[in-house]
GROMACS .gro file of C-alpha atoms in nm:
model
  444
    1CYS     CA    1   7.483   0.415   7.308
    2ILE     CA    2   7.277   0.707   7.434
    3ARG     CA    3   7.493   0.944   7.245
    4GLY     CA    4   7.462   0.734   6.935
    5GLU     CA    5   7.080   0.743   6.960
    6MET     CA    6   7.094   1.118   7.008
    7ASP     CA    7   7.312   1.150   6.707
    8ALA     CA    8   7.072   0.937   6.500
    9GLY     CA    9   6.773   1.146   6.608
   10GLU     CA   10   6.953   1.463   6.528
   11ARG     CA   11   7.046   1.329   6.191
   12ALA     CA   12   6.684   1.231   6.120
   13ALA     CA   13   6.558   1.574   6.224
   14ASP     CA   14   6.822   1.734   6.012
   15GLU     CA   15   6.720   1.522   5.712
   16ILE     CA   16   6.351   1.609   5.759
   17PHE     CA   17   6.435   1.978   5.784
   18THR     CA   18   6.644   1.953   5.469
   19LEU     CA   19   6.359   1.771   5.288
   20LEU     CA   20   6.103   2.031   5.391
   21THR     CA   21   6.322   2.308   5.259
   22THR     CA   22   6.365   2.147   4.916
   23ASP     CA   23   6.129   2.125   4.616
   24TYR     CA   24   6.025   1.766   4.705
   25TRP     CA   25   5.893   1.824   5.052
   26TRP     CA   26   5.541   1.700   4.952
   27VAL     CA   27   5.649   1.349   4.854
   28PRO     CA   28   5.633   1.192   5.204
   29PHE     CA   29   5.283   1.331   5.258
   30ALA     CA   30   5.163   1.190   4.926
   31VAL     CA   31   5.304   0.851   5.008
   32GLY     CA   32   5.137   0.862   5.347
   33ALA     CA   33   4.801   0.955   5.199
   34ALA     CA   34   4.827   0.670   4.950
   35LEU     CA   35   4.902   0.424   5.228
   36ILE     CA   36   4.599   0.545   5.427
   37SER     CA   37   4.372   0.507   5.120
   38LEU     CA   38   4.500   0.156   5.061
   39VAL     CA   39   4.429   0.059   5.420
   40VAL     CA   40   4.075   0.197   5.402
   41ALA     CA   41   4.005   0.011   5.074
   42LEU     CA   42   4.132  -0.315   5.216
   43TYR     CA   43   3.917  -0.270   5.524
   44ARG     CA   44   3.603  -0.208   5.317
   45LYS     CA   45   3.670  -0.510   5.101
   46TYR     CA   46   3.743  -0.768   5.367
   47ALA     CA   47   3.581  -0.631   5.679
   48GLY     CA   48   3.244  -0.509   5.537
   49THR     CA   49   2.916  -0.646   5.674
   50ASP     CA   50   2.720  -0.932   5.512
   51SER     CA   51   2.438  -0.697   5.418
   52ASN     CA   52   2.677  -0.482   5.224
   53ASN     CA   53   2.802  -0.789   5.043
   54ASP     CA   54   2.442  -0.886   4.962
   55ASP     CA   55   2.372  -0.538   4.829
   56LEU     CA   56   2.681  -0.556   4.613
   57THR     CA   57   2.573  -0.899   4.483
   58ASN     CA   58   2.220  -0.784   4.402
   59THR     CA   59   2.350  -0.476   4.228
   60SER     CA   60   2.586  -0.688   4.024
   61LYS     CA   61   2.302  -0.918   3.915
   62LYS     CA   62   2.085  -0.624   3.812
   63ASN     CA   63   2.365  -0.472   3.611
   64LYS     CA   64   2.431  -0.805   3.442
   65LYS     CA   65   2.061  -0.848   3.355
   66SER     CA   66   2.043  -0.495   3.218
   67SER     CA   67   2.350  -0.562   3.007
   68LEU     CA   68   2.198  -0.880   2.864
   69SER     CA   69   1.868  -0.703   2.792
   70SER     CA   70   2.050  -0.425   2.611
   71ALA     CA   71   2.246  -0.676   2.407
   72SER     CA   72   1.926  -0.863   2.314
   73SER     CA   73   1.751  -0.541   2.215
   74SER     CA   74   2.047  -0.439   2.006
   75SER     CA   75   2.048  -0.777   1.835
   76ASN     CA   76   1.674  -0.755   1.759
   77ASN     CA   77   1.714  -0.407   1.618
   78ASP     CA   78   1.998  -0.529   1.396
   79ASN     CA   79   1.781  -0.815   1.274
   80ASN     CA   80   1.491  -0.579   1.202
   81ASN     CA   81   1.720  -0.345   1.014
   82ASN     CA   82   1.852  -0.637   0.812
   83ASN     CA   83   1.497  -0.747   0.729
   84ASN     CA   84   1.402  -0.393   0.628
   85ASN     CA   85   1.707  -0.376   0.406
   86LYS     CA   86   1.586  -0.692   0.235
   87ASN     CA   87   1.248  -0.533   0.166
   88VAL     CA   88   1.374  -0.358  -0.144
   89LYS     CA   89   1.283  -0.437  -0.503
   90GLY     CA   90   1.591  -0.504  -0.708
   91SER     CA   91   1.684  -0.382  -1.051
   92LYS     CA   92   1.491  -0.476  -1.364
   93GLY     CA   93   1.429  -0.849  -1.384
   94LYS     CA   94   1.526  -0.912  -1.020
   95GLN     CA   95   1.297  -0.948  -0.723
   96HIS     CA   96   1.403  -0.957  -0.361
   97HIS     CA   97   1.203  -1.107  -0.080
   98VAL     CA   98   0.949  -0.862   0.061
   99ALA     CA   99   0.883  -0.873   0.432
  100ALA     CA  100   0.520  -0.903   0.537
  101ALA     CA  101   0.349  -0.576   0.616
  102PRO     CA  102   0.215  -0.524   0.968
  103LYS     CA  103  -0.139  -0.654   0.982
  104ALA     CA  104  -0.426  -0.419   1.055
  105PRO     CA  105  -0.596  -0.480   1.389
  106ARG     CA  106  -0.907  -0.699   1.380
  107VAL     CA  107  -1.219  -0.488   1.355
  108SER     CA  108  -1.594  -0.522   1.372
  109HIS     CA  109  -1.873  -0.328   1.206
  110PRO     CA  110  -2.236  -0.408   1.119
  111LEU     CA  111  -2.158  -0.384   0.746
  112LEU     CA  112  -1.834  -0.585   0.762
  113LYS     CA  113  -1.889  -0.921   0.596
  114GLY     CA  114  -1.539  -1.054   0.642
  115SER     CA  115  -1.169  -0.994   0.584
  116ILE     CA  116  -0.900  -1.159   0.373
  117GLU     CA  117  -0.544  -1.144   0.500
  118LYS     CA  118  -0.379  -1.481   0.446
  119ASP     CA  119  -0.050  -1.458   0.250
  120LEU     CA  120  -0.092  -1.086   0.184
  121SER     CA  121   0.162  -0.816   0.261
  122GLU     CA  122   0.131  -0.504   0.041
  123ILE     CA  123  -0.165  -0.500  -0.196
  124THR     CA  124  -0.107  -0.342  -0.538
  125CYS     CA  125  -0.451  -0.392  -0.696
  126LEU     CA  126  -0.789  -0.559  -0.648
  127GLY     CA  127  -1.100  -0.598  -0.861
  128PHE     CA  128  -1.412  -0.806  -0.929
  129HIS     CA  129  -1.485  -0.980  -1.257
  130HIS     CA  130  -1.783  -0.804  -1.418
  131ASP     CA  131  -1.975  -1.129  -1.481
  132SER     CA  132  -1.870  -1.405  -1.242
  133GLY     CA  133  -1.808  -1.185  -0.939
  134SER     CA  134  -1.470  -1.346  -0.866
  135LEU     CA  135  -1.232  -1.121  -0.672
  136ALA     CA  136  -0.864  -1.094  -0.767
  137ILE     CA  137  -0.597  -0.947  -0.538
  138SER     CA  138  -0.237  -0.876  -0.639
  139ASP     CA  139   0.047  -0.832  -0.394
  140VAL     CA  140   0.408  -0.712  -0.410
  141ASP     CA  141   0.528  -1.055  -0.298
  142ARG     CA  142   0.456  -1.210  -0.644
  143THR     CA  143   0.105  -1.307  -0.540
  144LEU     CA  144  -0.207  -1.295  -0.758
  145LYS     CA  145  -0.492  -1.471  -0.579
  146VAL     CA  146  -0.843  -1.532  -0.712
  147PHE     CA  147  -1.145  -1.585  -0.489
  148PRO     CA  148  -1.447  -1.728  -0.674
  149SER     CA  149  -1.784  -1.579  -0.582
  150GLY     CA  150  -1.874  -1.901  -0.401
  151ALA     CA  151  -1.568  -1.867  -0.180
  152LEU     CA  152  -1.653  -1.504  -0.106
  153ALA     CA  153  -2.002  -1.609   0.002
  154GLU     CA  154  -1.850  -1.832   0.271
  155ILE     CA  155  -1.618  -1.567   0.414
  156GLN     CA  156  -1.764  -1.439   0.738
  157ALA     CA  157  -1.644  -1.184   0.990
  158SER     CA  158  -1.478  -1.396   1.259
  159PRO     CA  159  -1.247  -1.195   1.488
  160SER     CA  160  -1.151  -1.508   1.681
  161LYS     CA  161  -1.013  -1.689   1.376
  162THR     CA  162  -0.707  -1.620   1.167
  163ASP     CA  163  -0.847  -1.765   0.844
  164ASN     CA  164  -1.199  -1.783   0.710
  165THR     CA  165  -1.360  -2.083   0.540
  166GLY     CA  166  -1.379  -1.927   0.196
  167VAL     CA  167  -1.010  -1.833   0.192
  168SER     CA  168  -0.910  -2.198   0.158
  169LYS     CA  169  -1.111  -2.218  -0.168
  170SER     CA  170  -0.909  -1.947  -0.340
  171PHE     CA  171  -0.635  -2.025  -0.591
  172SER     CA  172  -0.325  -1.854  -0.724
  173VAL     CA  173  -0.257  -1.755  -1.083
  174ALA     CA  174   0.079  -1.851  -1.229
  175LEU     CA  175   0.336  -1.571  -1.203
  176PRO     CA  176   0.697  -1.541  -1.317
  177TYR     CA  177   0.966  -1.391  -1.097
  178ASP     CA  178   0.790  -1.058  -1.094
  179ASN     CA  179   0.496  -0.892  -0.927
  180VAL     CA  180   0.181  -0.728  -1.064
  181SER     CA  181   0.162  -0.349  -1.045
  182CYS     CA  182  -0.199  -0.333  -1.173
  183PHE     CA  183  -0.448  -0.552  -1.361
  184ALA     CA  184  -0.791  -0.556  -1.527
  185TRP     CA  185  -1.050  -0.828  -1.590
  186GLY     CA  186  -1.174  -0.939  -1.929
  187ASN     CA  187  -1.295  -1.245  -2.124
  188ASP     CA  188  -1.127  -1.451  -2.393
  189SER     CA  189  -1.287  -1.566  -2.720
  190ASN     CA  190  -1.456  -1.853  -2.534
  191ASN     CA  191  -1.599  -1.612  -2.276
  192ASN     CA  192  -1.369  -1.743  -2.004
  193ALA     CA  193  -1.242  -1.499  -1.741
  194VAL     CA  194  -0.898  -1.353  -1.808
  195ILE     CA  195  -0.674  -1.131  -1.597
  196VAL     CA  196  -0.460  -0.884  -1.794
  197ALA     CA  197  -0.174  -0.768  -1.575
  198ALA     CA  198   0.113  -0.520  -1.598
  199LEU     CA  199   0.431  -0.666  -1.448
  200ALA     CA  200   0.636  -0.427  -1.240
  201SER     CA  201   0.995  -0.512  -1.333
  202SER     CA  202   0.992  -0.687  -1.670
  203ASP     CA  203   0.794  -0.422  -1.864
  204LYS     CA  204   0.540  -0.679  -1.984
  205ILE     CA  205   0.165  -0.696  -2.029
  206VAL     CA  206   0.052  -1.055  -1.966
  207ALA     CA  207  -0.286  -1.231  -1.986
  208TYR     CA  208  -0.357  -1.520  -1.747
  209PRO     CA  209  -0.649  -1.762  -1.746
  210ALA     CA  210  -0.838  -1.699  -1.422
  211SER     CA  211  -0.969  -2.046  -1.349
  212SER     CA  212  -0.895  -2.295  -1.073
  213SER     CA  213  -0.781  -2.548  -1.334
  214ALA     CA  214  -0.486  -2.324  -1.427
  215ASN     CA  215  -0.192  -2.466  -1.236
  216LYS     CA  216   0.118  -2.277  -1.131
  217LYS     CA  217   0.305  -2.387  -1.443
  218ALA     CA  218   0.036  -2.276  -1.689
  219ALA     CA  219   0.165  -2.055  -1.969
  220PRO     CA  220   0.015  -1.708  -2.021
  221LEU     CA  221  -0.248  -1.679  -2.295
  222TRP     CA  222  -0.040  -1.405  -2.451
  223GLU     CA  223   0.213  -1.145  -2.350
  224PHE     CA  224   0.410  -0.857  -2.497
  225SER     CA  225   0.672  -0.610  -2.388
  226VAL     CA  226   0.601  -0.240  -2.395
  227SER     CA  227   0.861  -0.007  -2.543
  228SER     CA  228   1.101   0.180  -2.319
  229LYS     CA  229   0.908   0.506  -2.332
  230HIS     CA  230   0.592   0.333  -2.205
  231ASN     CA  231   0.749   0.100  -1.950
  232VAL     CA  232   0.606   0.254  -1.632
  233VAL     CA  233   0.243   0.143  -1.646
  234ASN     CA  234   0.043   0.331  -1.384
  235ALA     CA  235  -0.299   0.198  -1.486
  236ILE     CA  236  -0.448  -0.058  -1.721
  237GLY     CA  237  -0.791  -0.129  -1.870
  238VAL     CA  238  -0.925  -0.372  -2.128
  239SER     CA  239  -1.218  -0.412  -2.362
  240MET     CA  240  -1.455  -0.689  -2.258
  241ASP     CA  241  -1.324  -0.927  -2.525
  242CYS     CA  242  -0.961  -0.841  -2.433
  243LYS     CA  243  -0.884  -0.737  -2.789
  244TYR     CA  244  -0.766  -0.395  -2.680
  245ILE     CA  245  -0.563  -0.288  -2.378
  246TYR     CA  246  -0.540   0.066  -2.243
  247THR     CA  247  -0.239   0.183  -2.046
  248PHE     CA  248  -0.107   0.513  -1.925
  249SER     CA  249   0.225   0.614  -1.780
  250GLU     CA  250   0.359   0.957  -1.691
  251GLY     CA  251   0.233   1.263  -1.878
  252THR     CA  252  -0.088   1.300  -2.075
  253ASN     CA  253  -0.092   1.005  -2.316
  254ILE     CA  254  -0.320   0.701  -2.314
  255TYR     CA  255  -0.190   0.407  -2.519
  256LEU     CA  256  -0.414   0.155  -2.695
  257TRP     CA  257  -0.257  -0.186  -2.771
  258ASN     CA  258  -0.370  -0.508  -2.932
  259THR     CA  259  -0.280  -0.850  -2.793
  260LYS     CA  260   0.020  -0.878  -3.028
  261GLY     CA  261   0.182  -0.577  -2.864
  262ASP     CA  262   0.115  -0.342  -3.154
  263LEU     CA  263   0.053   0.016  -3.050
  264VAL     CA  264  -0.283   0.083  -3.220
  265THR     CA  265  -0.314   0.450  -3.131
  266THR     CA  266  -0.211   0.716  -2.879
  267ILE     CA  267  -0.468   0.943  -2.716
  268ASN     CA  268  -0.332   1.272  -2.587
  269THR     CA  269  -0.564   1.409  -2.320
  270ASN     CA  270  -0.394   1.751  -2.328
  271GLN     CA  271  -0.469   1.792  -1.957
  272MET     CA  272  -0.114   1.845  -1.826
  273LYS     CA  273  -0.103   1.526  -1.615
  274ASN     CA  274  -0.321   1.217  -1.591
  275HIS     CA  275  -0.412   1.098  -1.241
  276MET     CA  276  -0.607   0.779  -1.307
  277LEU     CA  277  -0.774   0.578  -1.581
  278ALA     CA  278  -1.128   0.434  -1.592
  279VAL     CA  279  -1.281   0.205  -1.856
  280SER     CA  280  -1.652   0.124  -1.881
  281PRO     CA  281  -1.701  -0.231  -1.748
  282ASN     CA  282  -1.983  -0.334  -1.981
  283ASN     CA  283  -1.790  -0.338  -2.306
  284GLY     CA  284  -1.476  -0.133  -2.254
  285GLN     CA  285  -1.570   0.106  -2.534
  286PHE     CA  286  -1.573   0.418  -2.317
  287MET     CA  287  -1.261   0.547  -2.147
  288SER     CA  288  -1.195   0.844  -1.923
  289VAL     CA  289  -0.921   0.991  -1.707
  290ALA     CA  290  -0.907   1.216  -1.404
  291ALA     CA  291  -0.641   1.475  -1.475
  292PHE     CA  292  -0.484   1.802  -1.363
  293THR     CA  293  -0.760   2.012  -1.522
  294SER     CA  294  -1.112   2.050  -1.386
  295ASP     CA  295  -1.291   1.902  -1.688
  296VAL     CA  296  -1.337   1.527  -1.734
  297ARG     CA  297  -1.328   1.394  -2.090
  298LEU     CA  298  -1.480   1.070  -2.219
  299TRP     CA  299  -1.360   0.893  -2.532
  300HIS     CA  300  -1.543   0.633  -2.738
  301ILE     CA  301  -1.339   0.353  -2.896
  302VAL     CA  302  -1.514   0.280  -3.226
  303THR     CA  303  -1.467  -0.062  -3.384
  304LYS     CA  304  -1.572  -0.208  -3.717
  305LYS     CA  305  -1.825  -0.487  -3.761
  306ASP     CA  306  -1.548  -0.746  -3.750
  307GLY     CA  307  -1.424  -0.603  -3.420
  308SER     CA  308  -1.114  -0.441  -3.563
  309PHE     CA  309  -1.018  -0.089  -3.457
  310GLU     CA  310  -1.161   0.204  -3.649
  311ASP     CA  311  -1.123   0.527  -3.454
  312VAL     CA  312  -1.115   0.706  -3.117
  313LYS     CA  313  -1.368   0.985  -3.077
  314LYS     CA  314  -1.403   1.235  -2.797
  315ALA     CA  315  -1.758   1.167  -2.684
  316MET     CA  316  -1.821   1.437  -2.423
  317GLU     CA  317  -1.680   1.661  -2.151
  318LEU     CA  318  -1.804   1.676  -1.793
  319LYS     CA  319  -1.770   2.039  -1.692
  320GLY     CA  320  -1.843   2.187  -1.351
  321HIS     CA  321  -1.560   2.114  -1.109
  322LYS     CA  322  -1.354   2.412  -0.996
  323SER     CA  323  -1.022   2.235  -0.945
  324SER     CA  324  -0.825   1.930  -1.058
  325THR     CA  325  -1.016   1.605  -1.079
  326LEU     CA  326  -0.895   1.312  -0.872
  327CYS     CA  327  -1.107   1.012  -0.966
  328VAL     CA  328  -1.372   0.894  -1.215
  329SER     CA  329  -1.589   0.582  -1.207
  330PHE     CA  330  -1.848   0.429  -1.444
  331SER     CA  331  -2.169   0.245  -1.361
  332GLY     CA  332  -2.208  -0.103  -1.506
  333ASP     CA  333  -2.377   0.014  -1.825
  334ALA     CA  334  -2.183   0.343  -1.848
  335SER     CA  335  -2.507   0.543  -1.823
  336ARG     CA  336  -2.379   0.718  -1.509
  337VAL     CA  337  -2.037   0.852  -1.411
  338VAL     CA  338  -1.916   0.987  -1.077
  339THR     CA  339  -1.619   1.225  -1.046
  340SER     CA  340  -1.430   1.377  -0.753
  341SER     CA  341  -1.219   1.689  -0.736
  342LYS     CA  342  -0.981   1.887  -0.520
  343ASP     CA  343  -1.260   2.143  -0.489
  344GLY     CA  344  -1.406   1.918  -0.215
  345THR     CA  345  -1.704   1.782  -0.409
  346TRP     CA  346  -1.813   1.476  -0.599
  347LYS     CA  347  -2.054   1.494  -0.892
  348LEU     CA  348  -2.289   1.241  -1.049
  349TRP     CA  349  -2.348   1.265  -1.423
  350ARG     CA  350  -2.597   1.121  -1.670
  351THR     CA  351  -2.391   1.012  -1.969
  352ASN     CA  352  -2.634   0.799  -2.172
  353VAL     CA  353  -2.688   1.083  -2.418
  354ARG     CA  354  -2.674   1.098  -2.795
  355TYR     CA  355  -2.342   1.275  -2.797
  356HIS     CA  356  -2.303   1.225  -3.173
  357LEU     CA  357  -2.610   1.447  -3.214
  358GLY     CA  358  -2.466   1.715  -2.986
  359GLU     CA  359  -2.648   1.624  -2.663
  360ASP     CA  360  -2.456   1.722  -2.351
  361PRO     CA  361  -2.421   1.512  -2.036
  362GLU     CA  362  -2.627   1.621  -1.737
  363CYS     CA  363  -2.497   1.684  -1.384
  364LEU     CA  364  -2.747   1.515  -1.152
  365LEU     CA  365  -2.584   1.575  -0.813
  366THR     CA  366  -2.313   1.787  -0.658
  367VAL     CA  367  -2.224   1.689  -0.301
  368LYS     CA  368  -1.969   1.846  -0.070
  369CYS     CA  369  -1.729   1.595   0.080
  370SER     CA  370  -1.432   1.705   0.289
  371ASN     CA  371  -1.093   1.582   0.164
  372VAL     CA  372  -1.257   1.353  -0.092
  373GLY     CA  373  -1.026   1.131  -0.295
  374ILE     CA  374  -1.133   0.797  -0.437
  375VAL     CA  375  -1.495   0.764  -0.551
  376SER     CA  376  -1.657   0.444  -0.680
  377LEU     CA  377  -2.003   0.408  -0.835
  378SER     CA  378  -2.191   0.082  -0.783
  379PRO     CA  379  -2.272  -0.112  -1.103
  380ASP     CA  380  -2.645  -0.048  -1.054
  381ALA     CA  381  -2.571   0.324  -1.002
  382LYS     CA  382  -2.760   0.332  -0.670
  383HIS     CA  383  -2.469   0.393  -0.430
  384ILE     CA  384  -2.143   0.586  -0.428
  385ILE     CA  385  -1.843   0.507  -0.210
  386ALA     CA  386  -1.632   0.814  -0.131
  387ILE     CA  387  -1.305   0.801   0.061
  388SER     CA  388  -1.267   1.105   0.284
  389GLY     CA  389  -0.944   1.201   0.454
  390GLU     CA  390  -0.784   0.888   0.304
  391LYS     CA  391  -0.922   0.653   0.573
  392ASP     CA  392  -1.298   0.715   0.616
  393ILE     CA  393  -1.548   0.523   0.401
  394LEU     CA  394  -1.862   0.724   0.318
  395ILE     CA  395  -2.164   0.559   0.153
  396TYR     CA  396  -2.411   0.783  -0.034
  397ASP     CA  397  -2.729   0.709  -0.224
  398THR     CA  398  -2.764   0.851  -0.573
  399LEU     CA  399  -3.129   0.949  -0.544
  400LYS     CA  400  -3.068   1.267  -0.342
  401GLY     CA  401  -2.702   1.236  -0.249
  402ASP     CA  402  -2.780   1.155   0.115
  403LEU     CA  403  -2.500   1.020   0.332
  404LYS     CA  404  -2.620   0.678   0.449
  405GLU     CA  405  -2.321   0.545   0.640
  406THR     CA  406  -1.979   0.655   0.764
  407ILE     CA  407  -1.721   0.386   0.843
  408SER     CA  408  -1.426   0.519   1.041
  409GLY     CA  409  -1.134   0.369   1.227
  410ILE     CA  410  -1.120   0.049   1.021
  411HIS     CA  411  -0.820   0.116   0.800
  412THR     CA  412  -0.511   0.246   0.979
  413SER     CA  413  -0.340   0.375   0.665
  414ALA     CA  414  -0.454   0.544   0.345
  415ILE     CA  415  -0.713   0.347   0.146
  416THR     CA  416  -0.579   0.281  -0.204
  417HIS     CA  417  -0.842   0.055  -0.364
  418VAL     CA  418  -1.221   0.029  -0.371
  419ALA     CA  419  -1.406  -0.223  -0.589
  420TRP     CA  420  -1.769  -0.328  -0.633
  421ALA     CA  421  -1.903  -0.676  -0.700
  422PRO     CA  422  -2.117  -0.688  -1.018
  423ASP     CA  423  -2.441  -0.743  -0.821
  424SER     CA  424  -2.377  -0.419  -0.622
  425ARG     CA  425  -2.435  -0.605  -0.293
  426LEU     CA  426  -2.071  -0.625  -0.192
  427PHE     CA  427  -1.769  -0.400  -0.212
  428ALA     CA  428  -1.407  -0.438  -0.109
  429THR     CA  429  -1.151  -0.195   0.030
  430SER     CA  430  -0.780  -0.218   0.097
  431ALA     CA  431  -0.493  -0.003   0.214
  432LYS     CA  432  -0.163  -0.085   0.049
  433THR     CA  433   0.052  -0.131   0.360
  434GLU     CA  434  -0.199  -0.321   0.578
  435GLY     CA  435  -0.201  -0.657   0.400
  436VAL     CA  436  -0.576  -0.708   0.443
  437VAL     CA  437  -0.887  -0.673   0.224
  438HIS     CA  438  -1.217  -0.594   0.395
  439LEU     CA  439  -1.546  -0.707   0.239
  440TRP     CA  440  -1.856  -0.497   0.306
  441THR     CA  441  -2.225  -0.537   0.241
  442ALA     CA  442  -2.394  -0.241   0.075
  443ARG     CA  443  -2.731  -0.278   0.249
  444VAL     CA  444  -2.757   0.061   0.421
   0.00000   0.00000   0.00000
C-alpha cells in the first residue's frame, strides 16, 4: 500500500511537471482563480452586513426613481414635440389646430388700464373703429373678437384675476375655416360698423357685420377672391363707406378693389419695396406707404359726385429722411402725418395743404429715437407712440417732441401692433406671440 501511494504521488508529480512544460500550463491557475472569485462573490452576497444590504436597497430605489423620472420627462418632451408639430398651418383651404402661445407675465404700470388675454394665442391684427371705439382683435386660431367701447370701459387692471369684467361682454364675428391675416374697419350704407378682412388661406376679402346681433352663422355682407398674383395680402385699408378696398402684397403695387372684386386700378409706388400701408381714417381718401426709399408719398383717391371712382392723384411727397422709411400714420383728419425711418428718427408733418395749388407739406418736428420702428399718431394729433428696440413703448407730445413716458419690460417679444381709440384717451399694444393685448391710458 505504501508503495502504491508513492507510485501515485510520483505519477501526480510527473503529470504536473509534464503539464507545466506544455503550452497549456496556465489552465489550472485560471481555473483556480475563477474558483476563488466565485467564492468571494458568494460570500459578499450571502454573508454581507445588514447595513450593506440597506445601502444596496436605497441605491436601487434611487436608481428606479431616476429611471421613472427620465421616462416621464421623455414622454413629456415627446408630447410637446407632437403639439408643436400640430402648430402648423396646412395647405390652402386647410387649417390645423394652433397651440396656445405662452402667455406674457402679468404686469403693472400706472398707465396700464387692463389686459385682454382670454382665448387668444397669436394675434395677427388689432384696431379700433373710428366712430364707435369698438376694438377688434384677430388671432391665428380662427378668432375675430369685438369688444364694444362699453366693455372696454369696464376692463380694469387686475393682476389677481384671470378674466376682466368687460371681456365677458365681447362677441365673436362669424368666421369660416380660415383665419384673418389683417383687417380694417369701415361702415356700410346704413352707417353700421363693418370689418373688412383678408383671409389667410382662401385668398378672399370678406366683409362682416360687426354687431353683437350677428350670430356665428351669419353670412358675410360680401366677399370676393383675389387673383393668384395678388393672393398674399400683407395689408388692407378701406374707404369709410367700404366702397373701395386697398391691398398690397409683395413688390411695389397697391391694388384698389370695389366690393364686387373688380380691380379698379393699380398704383405703382416705384419705391423698390413696400413695407406697410396706411389709409386716412376720416374718409379713406388719402393713402400712403412706407417703402424702401427715404421719401414718403401720399395719394389722393378722387371720386365723382355719385361716389364712383374717378382717378388716383399723387398729392405730395414727404422728403427729409436719410434712409428707408419703416412706418407712416395719419391723424384722424389727415392734417398731420408721422413717419419713421432707419435713420433713427421720426418726423411729424403738416399735410393739410393745398397740394393742387403746389403747396408743399411742412416738417414740424424731427426727433431722434434709437432703433425706432412702429410709430402711431393719436387721432387728435397730440401724442405719438414710438416703438423703440421692438419692445419699449415711448410716448411723445407733438408740441415740442418731448418724451413724456417710457414703458419698458411689459412686452417680452417684439411689439407688432399699436392702435389708438378715436377719442385719443386709450391705445392698445400687442406682440404677436404673447397672446395678450394691453390697454393703456394716454394721460401723461
